[in-house]
Backbone as CSV, one residue per row, in Angstrom:
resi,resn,N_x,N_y,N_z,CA_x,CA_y,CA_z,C_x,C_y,C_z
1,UNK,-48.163,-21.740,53.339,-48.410,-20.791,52.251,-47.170,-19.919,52.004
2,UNK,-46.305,-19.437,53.328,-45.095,-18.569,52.908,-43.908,-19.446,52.388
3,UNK,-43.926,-20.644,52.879,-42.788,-21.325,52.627,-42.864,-21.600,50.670
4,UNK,-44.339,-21.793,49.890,-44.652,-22.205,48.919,-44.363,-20.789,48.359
5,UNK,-44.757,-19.981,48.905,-44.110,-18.421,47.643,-43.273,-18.548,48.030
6,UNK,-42.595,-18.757,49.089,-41.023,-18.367,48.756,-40.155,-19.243,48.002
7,UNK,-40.740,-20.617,48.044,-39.993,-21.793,46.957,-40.158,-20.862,45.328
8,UNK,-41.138,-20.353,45.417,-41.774,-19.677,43.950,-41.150,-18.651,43.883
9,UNK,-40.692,-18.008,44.552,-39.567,-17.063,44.378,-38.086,-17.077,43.975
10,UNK,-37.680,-18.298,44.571,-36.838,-18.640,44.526,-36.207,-19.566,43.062
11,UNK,-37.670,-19.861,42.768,-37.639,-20.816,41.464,-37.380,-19.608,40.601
12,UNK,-38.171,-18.692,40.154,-38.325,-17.558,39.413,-36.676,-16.998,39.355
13,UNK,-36.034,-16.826,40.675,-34.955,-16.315,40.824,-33.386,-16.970,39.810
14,UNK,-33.903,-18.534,40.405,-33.009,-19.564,39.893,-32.795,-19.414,37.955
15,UNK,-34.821,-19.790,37.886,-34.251,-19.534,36.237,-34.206,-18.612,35.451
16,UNK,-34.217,-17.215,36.048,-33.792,-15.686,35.735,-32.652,-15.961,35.419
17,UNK,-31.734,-16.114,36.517,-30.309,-16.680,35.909,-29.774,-17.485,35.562
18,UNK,-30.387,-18.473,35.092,-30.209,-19.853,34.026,-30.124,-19.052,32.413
19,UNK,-31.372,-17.835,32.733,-31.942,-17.694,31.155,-30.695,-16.178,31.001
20,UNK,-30.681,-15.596,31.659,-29.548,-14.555,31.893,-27.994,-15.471,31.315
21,UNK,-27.640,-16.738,31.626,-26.466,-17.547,31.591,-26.960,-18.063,30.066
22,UNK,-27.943,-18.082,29.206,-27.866,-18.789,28.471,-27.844,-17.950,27.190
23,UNK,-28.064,-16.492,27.509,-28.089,-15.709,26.739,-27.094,-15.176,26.813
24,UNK,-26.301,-15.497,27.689,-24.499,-14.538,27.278,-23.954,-15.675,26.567
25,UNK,-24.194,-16.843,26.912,-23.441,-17.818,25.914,-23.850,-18.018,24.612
26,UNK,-24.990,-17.455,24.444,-25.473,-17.488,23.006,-24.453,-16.339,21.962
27,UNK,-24.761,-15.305,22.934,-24.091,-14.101,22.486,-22.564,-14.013,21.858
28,UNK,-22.100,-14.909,23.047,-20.612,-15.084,23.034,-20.359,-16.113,21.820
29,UNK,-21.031,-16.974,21.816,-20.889,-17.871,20.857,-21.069,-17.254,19.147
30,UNK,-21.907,-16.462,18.957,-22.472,-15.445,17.768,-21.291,-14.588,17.556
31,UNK,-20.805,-13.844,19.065,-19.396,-13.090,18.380,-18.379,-13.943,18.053
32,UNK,-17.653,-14.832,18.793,-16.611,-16.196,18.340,-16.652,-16.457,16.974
33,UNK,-18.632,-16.370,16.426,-18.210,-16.893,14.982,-18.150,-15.992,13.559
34,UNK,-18.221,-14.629,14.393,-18.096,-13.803,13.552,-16.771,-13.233,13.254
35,UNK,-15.565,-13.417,14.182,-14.855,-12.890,14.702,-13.904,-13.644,13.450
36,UNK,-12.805,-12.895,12.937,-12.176,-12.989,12.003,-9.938,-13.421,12.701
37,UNK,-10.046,-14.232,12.695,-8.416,-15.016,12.980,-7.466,-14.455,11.593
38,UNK,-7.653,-13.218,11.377,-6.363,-12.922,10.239,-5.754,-12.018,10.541
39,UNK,-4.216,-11.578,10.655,-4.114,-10.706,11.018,-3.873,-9.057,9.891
40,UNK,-4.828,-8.606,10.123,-4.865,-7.179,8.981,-3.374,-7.024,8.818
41,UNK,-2.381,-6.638,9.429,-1.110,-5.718,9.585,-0.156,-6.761,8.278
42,UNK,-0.057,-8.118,8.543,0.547,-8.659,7.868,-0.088,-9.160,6.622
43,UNK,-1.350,-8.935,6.227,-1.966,-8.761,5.276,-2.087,-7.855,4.328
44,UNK,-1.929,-6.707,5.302,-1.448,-5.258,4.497,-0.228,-5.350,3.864
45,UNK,0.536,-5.783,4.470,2.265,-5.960,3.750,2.247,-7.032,2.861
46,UNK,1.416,-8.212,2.772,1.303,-9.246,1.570,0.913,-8.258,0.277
47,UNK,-0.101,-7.779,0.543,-0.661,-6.678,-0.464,0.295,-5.821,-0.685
48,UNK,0.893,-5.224,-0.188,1.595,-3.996,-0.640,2.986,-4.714,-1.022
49,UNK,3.273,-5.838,-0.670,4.467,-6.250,-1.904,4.091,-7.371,-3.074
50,UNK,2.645,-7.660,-2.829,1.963,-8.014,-4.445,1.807,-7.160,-5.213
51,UNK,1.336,-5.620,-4.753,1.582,-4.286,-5.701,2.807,-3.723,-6.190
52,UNK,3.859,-4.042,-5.317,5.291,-3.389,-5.219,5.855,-4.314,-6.153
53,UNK,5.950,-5.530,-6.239,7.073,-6.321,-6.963,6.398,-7.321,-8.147
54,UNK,4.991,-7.392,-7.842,4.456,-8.348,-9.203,3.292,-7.886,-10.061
55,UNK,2.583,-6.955,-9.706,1.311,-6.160,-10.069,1.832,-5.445,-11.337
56,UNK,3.361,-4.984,-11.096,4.076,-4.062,-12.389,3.703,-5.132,-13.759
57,UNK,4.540,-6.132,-13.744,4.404,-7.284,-14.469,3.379,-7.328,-15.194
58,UNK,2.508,-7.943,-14.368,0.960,-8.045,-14.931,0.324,-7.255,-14.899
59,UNK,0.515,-5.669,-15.100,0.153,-4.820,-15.982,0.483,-4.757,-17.062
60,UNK,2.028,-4.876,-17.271,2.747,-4.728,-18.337,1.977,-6.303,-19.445
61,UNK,2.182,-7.040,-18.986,1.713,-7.882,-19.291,-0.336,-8.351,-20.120
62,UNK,-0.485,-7.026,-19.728,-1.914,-6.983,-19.866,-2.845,-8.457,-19.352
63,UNK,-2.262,-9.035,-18.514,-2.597,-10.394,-17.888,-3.779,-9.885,-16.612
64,UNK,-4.920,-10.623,-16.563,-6.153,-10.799,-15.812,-5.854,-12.234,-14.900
65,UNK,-6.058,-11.631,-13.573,-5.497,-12.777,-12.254,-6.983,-13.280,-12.253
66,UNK,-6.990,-14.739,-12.078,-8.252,-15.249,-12.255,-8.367,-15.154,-10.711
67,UNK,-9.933,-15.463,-10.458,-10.269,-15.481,-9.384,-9.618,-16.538,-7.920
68,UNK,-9.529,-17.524,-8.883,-8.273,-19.241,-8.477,-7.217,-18.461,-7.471
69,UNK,-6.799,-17.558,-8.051,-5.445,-17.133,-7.518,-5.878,-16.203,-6.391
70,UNK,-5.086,-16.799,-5.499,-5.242,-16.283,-4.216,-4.768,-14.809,-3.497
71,UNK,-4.083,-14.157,-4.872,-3.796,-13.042,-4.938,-4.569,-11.925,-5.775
72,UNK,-5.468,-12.415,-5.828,-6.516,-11.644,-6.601,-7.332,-10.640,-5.897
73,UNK,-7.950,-9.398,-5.380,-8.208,-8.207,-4.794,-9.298,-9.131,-4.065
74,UNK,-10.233,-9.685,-4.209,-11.616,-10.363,-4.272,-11.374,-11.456,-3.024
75,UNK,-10.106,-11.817,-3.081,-9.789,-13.125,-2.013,-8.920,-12.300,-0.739
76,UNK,-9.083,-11.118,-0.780,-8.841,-10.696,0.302,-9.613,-9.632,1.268
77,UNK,-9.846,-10.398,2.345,-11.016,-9.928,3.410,-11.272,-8.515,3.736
78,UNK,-9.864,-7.872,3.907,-9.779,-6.489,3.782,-9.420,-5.571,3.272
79,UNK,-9.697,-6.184,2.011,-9.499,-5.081,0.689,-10.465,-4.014,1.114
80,UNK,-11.789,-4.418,1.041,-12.875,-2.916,1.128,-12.650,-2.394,1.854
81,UNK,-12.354,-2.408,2.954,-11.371,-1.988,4.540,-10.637,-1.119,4.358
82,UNK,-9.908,-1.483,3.734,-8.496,-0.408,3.501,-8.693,0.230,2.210
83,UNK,-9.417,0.202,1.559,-9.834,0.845,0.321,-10.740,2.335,0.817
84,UNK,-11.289,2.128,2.361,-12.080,2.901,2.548,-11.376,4.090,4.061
85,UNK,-9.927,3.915,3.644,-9.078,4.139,4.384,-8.622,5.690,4.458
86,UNK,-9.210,6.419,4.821,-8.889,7.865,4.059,-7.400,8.339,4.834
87,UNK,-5.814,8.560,4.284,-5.225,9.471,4.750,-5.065,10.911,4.370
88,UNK,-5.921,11.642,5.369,-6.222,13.185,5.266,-4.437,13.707,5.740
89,UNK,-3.959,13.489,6.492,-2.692,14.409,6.689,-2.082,13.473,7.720
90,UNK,-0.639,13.570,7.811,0.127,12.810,8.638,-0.336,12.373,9.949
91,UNK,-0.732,13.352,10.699,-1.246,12.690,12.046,-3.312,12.696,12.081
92,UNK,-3.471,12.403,10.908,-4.833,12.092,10.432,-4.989,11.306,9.321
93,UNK,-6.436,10.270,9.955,-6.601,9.465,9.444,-8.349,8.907,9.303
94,UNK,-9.076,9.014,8.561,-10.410,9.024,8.395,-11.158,7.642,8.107
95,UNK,-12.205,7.653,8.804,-12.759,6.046,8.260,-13.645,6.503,6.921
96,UNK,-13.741,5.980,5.744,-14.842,6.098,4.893,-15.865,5.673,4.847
97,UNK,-16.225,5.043,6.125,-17.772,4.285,6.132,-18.603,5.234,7.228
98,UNK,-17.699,5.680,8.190,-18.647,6.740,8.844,-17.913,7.853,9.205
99,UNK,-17.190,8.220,8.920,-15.853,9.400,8.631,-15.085,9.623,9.861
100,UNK,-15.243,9.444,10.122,-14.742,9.052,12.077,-12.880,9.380,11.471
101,UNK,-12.732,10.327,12.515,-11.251,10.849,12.233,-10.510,10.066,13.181
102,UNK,-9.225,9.753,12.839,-8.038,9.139,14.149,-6.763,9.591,13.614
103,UNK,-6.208,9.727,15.082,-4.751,10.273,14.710,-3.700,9.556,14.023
104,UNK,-3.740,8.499,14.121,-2.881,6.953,13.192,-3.464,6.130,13.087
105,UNK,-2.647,4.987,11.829,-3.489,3.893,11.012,-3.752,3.187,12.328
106,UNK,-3.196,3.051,13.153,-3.245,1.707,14.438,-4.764,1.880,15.275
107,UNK,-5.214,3.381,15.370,-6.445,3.515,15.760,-7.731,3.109,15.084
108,UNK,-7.274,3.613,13.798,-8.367,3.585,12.293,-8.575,1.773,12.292
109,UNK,-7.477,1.111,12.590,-7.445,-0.298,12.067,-8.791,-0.752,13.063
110,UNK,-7.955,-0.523,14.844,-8.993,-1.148,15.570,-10.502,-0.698,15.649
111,UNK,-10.435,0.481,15.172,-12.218,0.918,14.670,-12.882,0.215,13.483
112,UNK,-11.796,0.032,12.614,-12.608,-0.871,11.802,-12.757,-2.484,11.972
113,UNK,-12.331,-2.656,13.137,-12.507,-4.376,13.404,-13.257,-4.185,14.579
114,UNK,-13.807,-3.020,15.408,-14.778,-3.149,16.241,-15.609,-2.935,16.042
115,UNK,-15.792,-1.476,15.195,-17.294,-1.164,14.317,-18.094,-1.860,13.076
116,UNK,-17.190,-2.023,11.965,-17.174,-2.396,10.595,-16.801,-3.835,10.818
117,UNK,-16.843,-4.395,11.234,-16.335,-6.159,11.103,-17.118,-6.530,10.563
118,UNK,-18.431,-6.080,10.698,-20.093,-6.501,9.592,-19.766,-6.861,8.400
119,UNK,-19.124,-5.980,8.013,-18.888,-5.593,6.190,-17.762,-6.132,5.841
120,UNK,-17.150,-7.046,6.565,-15.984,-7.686,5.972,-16.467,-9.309,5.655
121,UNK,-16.440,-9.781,3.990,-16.980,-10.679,3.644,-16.434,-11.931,3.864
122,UNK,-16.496,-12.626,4.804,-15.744,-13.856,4.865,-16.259,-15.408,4.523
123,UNK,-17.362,-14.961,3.566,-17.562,-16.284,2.610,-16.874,-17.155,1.796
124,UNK,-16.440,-16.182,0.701,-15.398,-16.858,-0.076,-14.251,-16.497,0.077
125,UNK,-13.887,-15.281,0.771,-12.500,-14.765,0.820,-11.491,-15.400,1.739
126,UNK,-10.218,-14.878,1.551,-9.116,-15.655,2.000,-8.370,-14.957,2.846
127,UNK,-7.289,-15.215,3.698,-6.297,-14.463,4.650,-5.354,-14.514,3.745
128,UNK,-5.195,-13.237,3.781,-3.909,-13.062,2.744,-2.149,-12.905,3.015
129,UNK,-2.390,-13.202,4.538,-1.741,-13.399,5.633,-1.063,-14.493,5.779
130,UNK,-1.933,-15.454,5.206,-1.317,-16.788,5.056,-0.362,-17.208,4.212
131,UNK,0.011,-15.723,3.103,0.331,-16.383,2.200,2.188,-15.175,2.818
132,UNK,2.073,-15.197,3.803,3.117,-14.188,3.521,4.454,-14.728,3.693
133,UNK,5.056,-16.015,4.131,5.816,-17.050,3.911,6.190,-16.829,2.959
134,UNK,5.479,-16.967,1.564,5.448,-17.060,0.636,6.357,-15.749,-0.534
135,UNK,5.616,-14.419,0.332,5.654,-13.506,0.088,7.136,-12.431,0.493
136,UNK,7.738,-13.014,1.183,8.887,-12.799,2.623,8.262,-11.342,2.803
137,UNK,7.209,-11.388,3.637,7.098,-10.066,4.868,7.637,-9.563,5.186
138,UNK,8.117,-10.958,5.871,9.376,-10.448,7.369,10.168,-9.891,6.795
139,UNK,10.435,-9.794,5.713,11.741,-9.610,5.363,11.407,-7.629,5.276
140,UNK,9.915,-7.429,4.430,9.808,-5.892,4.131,9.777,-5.105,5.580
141,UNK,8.367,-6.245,6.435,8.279,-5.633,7.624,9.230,-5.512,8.527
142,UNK,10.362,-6.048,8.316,11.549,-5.814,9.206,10.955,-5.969,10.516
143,UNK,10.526,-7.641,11.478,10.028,-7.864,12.087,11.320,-8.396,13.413
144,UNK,10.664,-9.022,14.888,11.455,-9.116,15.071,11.706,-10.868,15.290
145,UNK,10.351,-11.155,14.595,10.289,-12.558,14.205,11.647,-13.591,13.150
146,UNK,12.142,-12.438,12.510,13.562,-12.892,11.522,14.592,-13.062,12.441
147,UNK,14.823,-15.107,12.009,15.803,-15.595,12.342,17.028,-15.244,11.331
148,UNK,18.654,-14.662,12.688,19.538,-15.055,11.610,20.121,-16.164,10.900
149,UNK,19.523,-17.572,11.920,19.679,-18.915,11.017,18.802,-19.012,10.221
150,UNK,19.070,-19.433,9.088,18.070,-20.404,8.196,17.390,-21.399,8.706
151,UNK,15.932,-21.961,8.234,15.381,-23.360,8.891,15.314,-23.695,7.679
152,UNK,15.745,-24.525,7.150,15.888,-25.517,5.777,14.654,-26.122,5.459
153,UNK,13.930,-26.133,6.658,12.795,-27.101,6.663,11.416,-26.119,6.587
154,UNK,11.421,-24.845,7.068,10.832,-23.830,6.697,10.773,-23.204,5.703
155,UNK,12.126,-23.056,5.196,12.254,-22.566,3.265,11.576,-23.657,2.915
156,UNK,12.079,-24.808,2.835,11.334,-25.864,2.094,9.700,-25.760,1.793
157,UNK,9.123,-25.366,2.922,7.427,-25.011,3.315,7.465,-24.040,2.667
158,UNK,7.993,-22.724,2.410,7.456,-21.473,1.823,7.387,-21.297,0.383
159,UNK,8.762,-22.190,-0.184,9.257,-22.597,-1.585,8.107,-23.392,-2.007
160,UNK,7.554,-24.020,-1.379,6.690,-25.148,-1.507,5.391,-24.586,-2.048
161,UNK,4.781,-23.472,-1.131,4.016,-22.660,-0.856,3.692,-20.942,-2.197
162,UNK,4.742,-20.750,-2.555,5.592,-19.838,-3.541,5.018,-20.788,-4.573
163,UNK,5.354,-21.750,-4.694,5.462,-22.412,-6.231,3.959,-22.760,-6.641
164,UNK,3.227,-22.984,-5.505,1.667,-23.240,-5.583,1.055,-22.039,-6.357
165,UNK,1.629,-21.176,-5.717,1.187,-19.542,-5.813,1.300,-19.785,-7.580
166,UNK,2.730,-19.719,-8.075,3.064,-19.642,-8.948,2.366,-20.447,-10.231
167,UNK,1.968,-21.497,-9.675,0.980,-22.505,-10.817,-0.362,-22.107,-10.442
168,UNK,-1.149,-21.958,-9.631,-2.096,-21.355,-9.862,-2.967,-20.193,-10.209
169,UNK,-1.725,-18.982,-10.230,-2.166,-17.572,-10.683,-1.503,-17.572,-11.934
170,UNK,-0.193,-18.263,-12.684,-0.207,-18.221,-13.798,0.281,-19.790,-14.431
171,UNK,-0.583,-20.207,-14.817,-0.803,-21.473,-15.717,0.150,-21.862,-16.810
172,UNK,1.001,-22.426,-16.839,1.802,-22.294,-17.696,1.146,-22.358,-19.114
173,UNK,0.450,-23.164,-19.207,-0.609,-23.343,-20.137,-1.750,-22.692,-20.770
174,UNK,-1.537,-21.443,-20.418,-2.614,-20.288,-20.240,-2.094,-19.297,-21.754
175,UNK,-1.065,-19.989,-21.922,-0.435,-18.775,-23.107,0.712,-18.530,-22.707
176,UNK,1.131,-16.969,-23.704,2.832,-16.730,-23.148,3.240,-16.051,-21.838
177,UNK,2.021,-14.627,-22.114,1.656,-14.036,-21.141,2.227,-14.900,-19.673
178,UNK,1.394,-15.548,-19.580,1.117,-16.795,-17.827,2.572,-17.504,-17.898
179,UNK,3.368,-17.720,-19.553,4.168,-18.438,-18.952,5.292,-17.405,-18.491
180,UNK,5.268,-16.568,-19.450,6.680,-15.582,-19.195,6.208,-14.987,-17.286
181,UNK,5.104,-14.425,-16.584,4.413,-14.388,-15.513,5.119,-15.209,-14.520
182,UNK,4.745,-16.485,-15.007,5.397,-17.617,-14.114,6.813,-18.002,-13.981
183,UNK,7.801,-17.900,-14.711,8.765,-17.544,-15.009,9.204,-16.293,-13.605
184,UNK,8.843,-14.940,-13.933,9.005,-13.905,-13.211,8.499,-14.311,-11.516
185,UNK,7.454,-14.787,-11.580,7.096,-15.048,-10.347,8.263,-16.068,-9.200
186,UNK,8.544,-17.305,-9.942,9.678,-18.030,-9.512,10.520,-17.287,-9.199
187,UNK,11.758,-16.145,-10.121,12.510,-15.349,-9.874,11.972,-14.809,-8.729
188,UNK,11.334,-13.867,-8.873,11.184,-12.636,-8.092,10.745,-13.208,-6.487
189,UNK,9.831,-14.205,-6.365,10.049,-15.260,-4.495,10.286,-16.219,-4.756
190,UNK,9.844,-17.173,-5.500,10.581,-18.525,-4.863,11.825,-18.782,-4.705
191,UNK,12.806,-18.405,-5.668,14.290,-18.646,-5.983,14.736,-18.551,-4.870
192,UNK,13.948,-17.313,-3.800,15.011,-16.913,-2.879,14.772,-17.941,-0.893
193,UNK,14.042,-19.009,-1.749,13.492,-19.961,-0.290,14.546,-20.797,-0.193
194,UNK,15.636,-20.426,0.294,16.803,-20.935,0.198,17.860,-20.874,1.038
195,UNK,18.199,-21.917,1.882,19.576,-21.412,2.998,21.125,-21.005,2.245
196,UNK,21.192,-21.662,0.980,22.337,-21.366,0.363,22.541,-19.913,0.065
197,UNK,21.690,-19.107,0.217,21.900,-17.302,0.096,22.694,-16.811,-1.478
198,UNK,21.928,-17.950,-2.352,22.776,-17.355,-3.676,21.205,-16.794,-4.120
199,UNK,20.416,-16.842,-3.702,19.333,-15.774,-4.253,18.976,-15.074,-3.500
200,UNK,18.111,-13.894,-3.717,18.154,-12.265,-2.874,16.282,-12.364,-3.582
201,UNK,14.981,-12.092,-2.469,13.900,-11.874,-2.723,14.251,-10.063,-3.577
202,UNK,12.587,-10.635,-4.466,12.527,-9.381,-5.613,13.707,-9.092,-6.614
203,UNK,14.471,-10.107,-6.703,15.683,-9.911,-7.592,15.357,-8.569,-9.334
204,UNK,14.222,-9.206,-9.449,13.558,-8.253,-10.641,12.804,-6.857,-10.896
205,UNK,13.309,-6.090,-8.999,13.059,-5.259,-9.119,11.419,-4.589,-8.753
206,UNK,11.056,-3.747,-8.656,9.540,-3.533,-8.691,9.058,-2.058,-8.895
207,UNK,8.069,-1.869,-8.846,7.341,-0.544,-9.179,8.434,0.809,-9.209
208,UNK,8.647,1.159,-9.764,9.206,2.502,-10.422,8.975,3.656,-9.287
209,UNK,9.313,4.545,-8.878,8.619,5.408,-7.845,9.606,6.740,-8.267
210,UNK,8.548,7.783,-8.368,9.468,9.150,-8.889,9.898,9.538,-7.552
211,UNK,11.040,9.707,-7.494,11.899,10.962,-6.591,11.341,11.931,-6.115
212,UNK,11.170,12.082,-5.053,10.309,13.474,-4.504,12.360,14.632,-4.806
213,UNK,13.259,14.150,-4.508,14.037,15.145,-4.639,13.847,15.348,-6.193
214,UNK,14.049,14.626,-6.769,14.027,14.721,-8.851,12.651,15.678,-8.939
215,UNK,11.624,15.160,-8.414,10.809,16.100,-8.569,10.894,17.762,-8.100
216,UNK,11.644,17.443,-6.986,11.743,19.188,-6.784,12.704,19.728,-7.618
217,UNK,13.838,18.957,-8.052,14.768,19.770,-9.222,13.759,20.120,-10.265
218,UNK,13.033,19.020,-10.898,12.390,19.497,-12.335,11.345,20.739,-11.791
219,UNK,10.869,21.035,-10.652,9.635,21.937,-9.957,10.598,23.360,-10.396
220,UNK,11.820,23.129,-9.536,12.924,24.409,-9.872,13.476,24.692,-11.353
221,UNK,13.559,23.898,-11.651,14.748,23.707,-13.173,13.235,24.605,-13.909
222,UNK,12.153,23.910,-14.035,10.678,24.359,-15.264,10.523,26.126,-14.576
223,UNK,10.820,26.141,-13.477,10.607,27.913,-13.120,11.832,28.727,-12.758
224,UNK,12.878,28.037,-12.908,14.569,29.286,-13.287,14.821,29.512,-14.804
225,UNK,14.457,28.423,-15.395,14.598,28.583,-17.089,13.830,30.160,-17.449
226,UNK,12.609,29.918,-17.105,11.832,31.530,-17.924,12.674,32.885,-17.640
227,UNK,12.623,32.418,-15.778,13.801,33.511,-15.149,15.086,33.754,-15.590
228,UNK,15.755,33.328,-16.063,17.115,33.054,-16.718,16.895,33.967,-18.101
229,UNK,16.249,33.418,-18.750,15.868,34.137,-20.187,15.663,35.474,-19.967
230,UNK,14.637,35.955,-19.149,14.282,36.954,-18.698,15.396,38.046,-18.050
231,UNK,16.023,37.550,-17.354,17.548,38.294,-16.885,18.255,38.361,-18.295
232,UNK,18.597,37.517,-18.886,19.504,37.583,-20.363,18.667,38.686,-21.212
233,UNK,17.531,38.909,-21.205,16.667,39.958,-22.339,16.705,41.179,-21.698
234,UNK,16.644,41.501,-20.212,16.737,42.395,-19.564,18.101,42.839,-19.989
235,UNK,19.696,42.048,-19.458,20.737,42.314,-20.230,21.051,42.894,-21.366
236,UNK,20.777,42.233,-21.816,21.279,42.643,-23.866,20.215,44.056,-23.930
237,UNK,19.267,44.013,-23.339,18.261,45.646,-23.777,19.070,46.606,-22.949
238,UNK,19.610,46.613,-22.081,20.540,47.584,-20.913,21.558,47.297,-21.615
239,UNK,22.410,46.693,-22.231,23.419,46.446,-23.404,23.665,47.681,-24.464
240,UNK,21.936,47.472,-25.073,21.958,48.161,-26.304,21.921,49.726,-25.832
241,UNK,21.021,49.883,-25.207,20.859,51.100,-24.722,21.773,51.833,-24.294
242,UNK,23.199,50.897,-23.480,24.127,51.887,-23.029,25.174,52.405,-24.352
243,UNK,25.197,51.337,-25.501,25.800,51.194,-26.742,25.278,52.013,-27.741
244,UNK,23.930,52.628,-27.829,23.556,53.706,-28.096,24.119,54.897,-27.650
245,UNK,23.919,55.326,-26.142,23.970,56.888,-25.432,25.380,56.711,-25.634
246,UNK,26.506,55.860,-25.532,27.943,55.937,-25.862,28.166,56.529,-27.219
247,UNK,27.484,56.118,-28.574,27.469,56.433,-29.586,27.157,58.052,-29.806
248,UNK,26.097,58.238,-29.443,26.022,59.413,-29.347,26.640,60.798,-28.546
249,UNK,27.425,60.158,-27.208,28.524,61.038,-26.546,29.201,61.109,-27.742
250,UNK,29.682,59.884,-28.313,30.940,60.291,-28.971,31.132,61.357,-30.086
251,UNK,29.806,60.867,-30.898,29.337,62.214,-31.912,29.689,63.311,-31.143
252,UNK,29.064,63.907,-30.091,29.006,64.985,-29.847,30.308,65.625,-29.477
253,UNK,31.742,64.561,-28.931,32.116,64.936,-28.580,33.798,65.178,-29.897
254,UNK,33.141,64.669,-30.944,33.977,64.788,-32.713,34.219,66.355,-32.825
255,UNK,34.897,67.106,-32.979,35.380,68.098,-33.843,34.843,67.965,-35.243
256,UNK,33.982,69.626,-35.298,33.644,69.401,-36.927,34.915,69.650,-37.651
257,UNK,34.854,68.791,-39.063,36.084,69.182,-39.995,35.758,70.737,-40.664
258,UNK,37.357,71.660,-40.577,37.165,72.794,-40.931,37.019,72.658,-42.870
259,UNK,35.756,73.691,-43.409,35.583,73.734,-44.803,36.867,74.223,-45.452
């Protein structure tokens, strides 16, 4: 009888931790497939030199990026992410989904890929990360991944990659808009997928950005002008006034003519 409960104990024991082992692998398996292989940081810099060097364009352009194009707000995973990115002050930084303060973006990032990973849609969306070859990163992020050789065979892949970009976000066929677009797009990255170094990425320039010094001249220049005037009116009235009481010393000080 003791030997039979204790087999029964032992059984109980055994598949406690069978069912304990089958539920961390379930678990583990559920996070694995939730778990997102892109990396935010170099995604952020794809984005911020699709805003910086081609976004001008196709504003100017009054041109609508179809959904196709892989540079479109919609195909990237952490747009809502960083949209919900609050910077309150230099060494602060706020989440907008549950306001959660951090001292830099590097904290804010990993809170939002440990907390918020829920809300990042990875149905239809794309790594925008992938496209940064394409995009020369390395080149903004000043990484320490930049070779000073060329790989001929790597430009070849990114040029390759660039030009895809280039026919599928603007169609040559789409009108003038898409073609003049496409046109600019070639210039501004592909041209420069090249070991021969006769092209330079962004050759065409990008987003306009006012001068914080220009701005403080015009801040000074719009409030010395009134002051200036104001000293000059003060002047000329202390002018007149002394050009008066002189006038009148002098009268007083005339000899009447004898009758």
């Amino acid at each position: 009888m003791c030997i039979a409960l204790a087999s029964m104990q032992l059984f109980l024991i055994l598949l406690c931790h069978v069912c304990i082992q089958f539920t961390s692998f379930l678990i583990h398996n559920e996070e694995n497939a939730d778990e997102v292989h892109c990396s935010r940081k170099r995604s952020r810099a794809a984005w911020k030199i699709t805003e910086e060097y081609l976004m001008p364009f196709v504003e100017r352009e009054k041109y609508q990026l179809s959904q196709h194009c892989r540079l479109h707000p919609d195909n990237d995973i952490f747009r809502d992410q960083e949209q919900n990115k609050i910077h309150v002050d230099i060494n602060e930084w706020r989440c907008g989904y549950c306001r959660k303060s951090f001292r830099s973006e590097k904290y804010l990032d990993q809170h939002l890929g440990n907390r918020h990973s829920n809300l990042l849609n990875t149905s239809h969306s794309k790594c925008l990360a992938d496209l940064c070859g394409a995009l020369h990163c390395d080149l903004v992020m000043d990484t320490k991944s930049r070779k000073s050789k060329c790989n001929p065979a790597a430009a070849a892949r990114n040029k390759h990659l660039c030009e895809g970009l280039a026919d599928k976000c603007f169609p040559v066929n789409h009108g003038p808009s898409a073609h003049r677009l496409h046109e600019i797009f070639l210039r501004q990255f592909c041209d420069a997928h090249t070991c021969s170094g006769g092209h330079k990425p962004f050759s065409r320039g990008g987003k306009k950005h006012t001068s914080i010094f220009y701005l403080a001249i015009s801040i000074l220049t719009l409030m010395l002008v009134p002051l200036f005037y104001v000293i000059v009116y003060l002047y000329q009235r202390e002018m007149r006034k002394d050009s008066q009481a002189f006038k009148r010393i002098s009268r007083r000080g005339q000899k009447p003519k004898p009758s």
